[in-house]
Amino acid sequence: MTDQNNSFDAIIIGAGFSGLYQLHTLRDQLKLSTLTVESGSDLGGTWFWNRYPGARCDSESHSYCYMFSEEIYKKWEWSERYPGPEEIRSYLNFVADELNLRRDIKFNTLVTKARFIESDNKWELTTEGGETYRATYLITGIGCISSANIPSIPGLQDFQGKWYHTGNWPHEEVSFENKRVGQIGTGSTGIQAAPEIAKTAGHLHVFQRTPNYSVPARNAPLSDAFKREFHDDYEEIKKAVRSTPNGHPFRISETKVFEHNKHEREKVYEDAWSKGGLQFRATYQDLTTSKAANDTAANFLKEKIKSIVHDKTTAHSLANIDYPYAGKRPPIDTNYFETFNRDNVSLVDLKQESIIKITEDGIQTSARHIPLDIIVFATGFDAITGKFMEMDIQGRNELKLSEAWKEGPKTYLGLQTPGFPNLFSITGPGSPSVLCNMPVPIEQHVEWITDCIAHMRKNDIDTCEASEEAADEWVAHVNEAANATLLVTVPHSWYLGANVEGKPRVFMPYAGGMVRYRALCDDVVKHNYAGFVLSSKNDSEQTGGNNSKHNFDITKQITTPGI
Ligand code: NA7
């Protein structure tokens, strides 16, 4: 709903999975005047920007979608086991049409500043184009992996060829035909991109700083029978994704690795390898918590690499992995390791030679000059907090978010930061977010925020703000949850912010599991929004009961991490 004074009850930043659903709930359920602003020229969020060759979601399509409406779920038909960006954008467009969302989305609108005006109890947003907007509630749906990380390698400005970052891929086709291509990065993205680029490139050089495990995705068209089945099983699938720690529709085995003998384990791993996908991580209960248990899976996967890749030196470089499987986000692939058997593909092992600089016509390593026409940066993102930091967000007393998060993000439940009243974030730092199948935490957050705003309006509450004490307690718990896993043992992981120079090293997502997280959020509500300060301007007293202290235990032992 547009307003002549650019003033709204609620403004949402971002028109991806989060922003679209949040617009629906606030506008259509709470009947608030609501605007969504989006920097892209169309909706899709992550899937608007990530159009690189081979891009594909690693959650399975029948669970990578909204579950809030049975009707919408059943009206849409996915075509493949894992959806690509185009199909996901078509799906989101279909949802937007069903709910008539477009009319309240302003595209090409980049928010550069958001300031809380205490006297008016409003957020004021300024855009790159100089427009201003005001709203009582500000909700960010800005994605976790949306701020491209382009490493500061000297000489990029001198490069005469073309270069691209995978997270900001051009909309027009990029031709690699007969080109000499250098791809930097072998995370989930690089592992997807390399096999596709190699199909047409004259030569592809894959620059690998850290080798990675990967399990075949085994993507395939969905059969008609499967499509019928998942429509018929809507209730069960919904229940399944909401009852697993990671939001995926498969169960994590309750068996521990050493309850099986070597022979039994090999069979479990072989079966999971044949089935493909992230389910490999679910083969045993203790894969992400016990190093000895993890070693068995890690060794299995390293042997697979060596059995696929013909050239011994290349195979050794690819399998020379010194951290636990799934300690970093585990990629799934289509013919990644097989790609190194092609004559037009070579691996540049940056453990053997390092990148010195980019030159006019290639990359200079410590050992040689590699001539290139195109450089592809598959170098990841300033994840989870990067997009927040790109905006100048100021809360009470002109407190900048960049200042409040100087030592690392400090949130309560990932939903709010002390000093920033009525600013809610969907899948913010300190929430399960990237450790889950994303639509599951997104729906939970959107619904929680909607209920919270409904509660505020019903009870004449003007501001909702996380208390310092609750945020401190939550940050400690996020660390505790991470420390119960092997994820904290990987020093170069983006979960820790370690991929971005100068970024504080803090484990950002909540590893305690989505089920547990959902229960905690529900408990907070039951305890009258414990940990949040709810206040009304007509009443200087806090109106929330027991605001800063919980009387439930958030720290009881975590047995199954949320990954
Ligand atoms: P990732 O997982 O952060 O991977 C980035 C890759 O780029 C990784 O291999 C990095 O090596 C490499 N990198 C980054 N900077 C450099 C420099 N300066 N030199 C050489 N190599 C570098 O990002 P992705 O886009 O693959 O995946 C992000 C998420 O998107 C993914 O987890 C899914 O959730 C979807 P490093 O490992 O840091 O040594």
CSV table of N, CA and C and ligand atoms in Angstrom, one decimal, residues 145 151 184-189 209-210 328-329 350 378-381 492 494, ligand 1:
chain,number,residue,atom,x,y,z
A,145,ILE,N,23.6,-14.7,2.6
A,145,ILE,CA,24.7,-14.8,1.7
A,145,ILE,C,24.4,-13.9,0.5
A,151,PRO,N,37.9,-10.7,-3.0
A,151,PRO,CA,39.2,-10.6,-2.3
A,151,PRO,C,40.0,-9.4,-2.9
A,184,ILE,N,38.4,-18.6,-9.2
A,184,ILE,CA,39.0,-18.6,-7.9
A,184,ILE,C,38.0,-19.0,-6.9
A,185,GLY,N,38.2,-20.1,-6.1
A,185,GLY,CA,37.3,-20.5,-5.1
A,185,GLY,C,36.7,-21.9,-5.4
A,186,THR,N,36.7,-22.7,-4.4
A,186,THR,CA,36.1,-24.1,-4.5
A,186,THR,C,35.2,-24.4,-3.3
A,187,GLY,N,34.3,-23.4,-3.0
A,187,GLY,CA,33.2,-23.6,-2.0
A,187,GLY,C,32.1,-24.2,-2.8
A,188,SER,N,30.9,-24.2,-2.2
A,188,SER,CA,29.7,-24.8,-2.8
A,188,SER,C,29.5,-24.2,-4.2
A,189,THR,N,29.7,-22.9,-4.3
A,189,THR,CA,29.5,-22.3,-5.6
A,189,THR,C,30.5,-22.7,-6.7
A,209,ARG,N,42.3,-22.7,-2.8
A,209,ARG,CA,43.1,-22.4,-1.6
A,209,ARG,C,42.8,-23.5,-0.6
A,210,THR,N,41.6,-23.9,-0.4
A,210,THR,CA,41.3,-25.0,0.5
A,210,THR,C,40.5,-26.0,-0.2
A,328,LYS,N,32.8,-27.2,7.4
A,328,LYS,CA,32.3,-26.1,6.6
A,328,LYS,C,31.0,-26.5,5.9
A,329,ARG,N,30.3,-25.6,5.3
A,329,ARG,CA,29.1,-26.0,4.6
A,329,ARG,C,29.4,-27.1,3.5
A,350,LEU,N,46.8,-23.8,-4.5
A,350,LEU,CA,47.4,-22.6,-3.9
A,350,LEU,C,48.2,-22.9,-2.6
A,378,ALA,N,34.6,-17.1,-7.4
A,378,ALA,CA,33.6,-17.9,-6.7
A,378,ALA,C,34.0,-17.8,-5.2
A,379,THR,N,34.2,-16.6,-4.7
A,379,THR,CA,34.9,-16.4,-3.5
A,379,THR,C,34.0,-16.1,-2.3
A,380,GLY,N,32.7,-16.4,-2.5
A,380,GLY,CA,31.8,-16.3,-1.4
A,380,GLY,C,31.3,-15.0,-1.0
A,381,PHE,N,30.9,-14.9,0.3
A,381,PHE,CA,30.2,-13.7,0.8
A,381,PHE,C,30.7,-13.2,2.1
A,492,HIS,N,39.0,-21.5,8.9
A,492,HIS,CA,38.8,-20.6,7.7
A,492,HIS,C,37.4,-20.6,7.2
A,494,TRP,N,33.4,-19.5,6.8
A,494,TRP,CA,32.6,-18.2,6.8
A,494,TRP,C,31.6,-18.2,7.9
B,1,NA7,P1,32.4,-20.0,0.2
B,1,NA7,O1,31.9,-21.3,0.7
B,1,NA7,O2,32.8,-19.0,1.1
B,1,NA7,O3,33.7,-20.4,-0.8
B,1,NA7,C1,34.5,-19.4,-1.2
B,1,NA7,C2,35.7,-20.0,-1.9
B,1,NA7,O4,36.6,-19.0,-2.3
B,1,NA7,C3,36.5,-20.8,-0.9
B,1,NA7,O5,37.1,-21.9,-1.6
B,1,NA7,C4,37.6,-19.9,-0.5
B,1,NA7,O6,38.8,-20.5,0.0
B,1,NA7,C5,37.9,-19.2,-1.8
B,1,NA7,N1,38.6,-17.9,-1.6
B,1,NA7,C6,38.1,-16.8,-1.0
B,1,NA7,N2,39.0,-15.8,-1.1
B,1,NA7,C7,40.1,-16.3,-1.8
B,1,NA7,C8,41.3,-15.8,-2.1
B,1,NA7,N3,41.7,-14.5,-1.8
B,1,NA7,N4,42.2,-16.6,-2.8
B,1,NA7,C9,41.8,-17.8,-3.1
B,1,NA7,N5,40.6,-18.4,-2.8
B,1,NA7,C10,39.8,-17.6,-2.1
B,1,NA7,O7,31.4,-19.4,-0.8
B,1,NA7,P2,30.4,-20.1,-1.8
B,1,NA7,O8,29.9,-19.0,-2.7
B,1,NA7,O9,31.1,-21.2,-2.5
B,1,NA7,O10,29.3,-20.6,-0.9
B,1,NA7,C11,28.6,-19.8,0.0
B,1,NA7,C12,27.3,-20.5,0.3
B,1,NA7,O11,26.3,-20.2,-0.7
B,1,NA7,C13,27.2,-21.9,0.4
B,1,NA7,O12,27.8,-22.4,1.6
B,1,NA7,C14,25.8,-22.3,0.3
B,1,NA7,O13,25.1,-22.0,1.5
B,1,NA7,C15,25.4,-21.3,-0.8
B,1,NA7,P3,39.0,-20.8,1.6
B,1,NA7,O14,38.1,-22.0,1.8
B,1,NA7,O15,38.5,-19.6,2.3
B,1,NA7,O16,40.4,-21.0,1.7
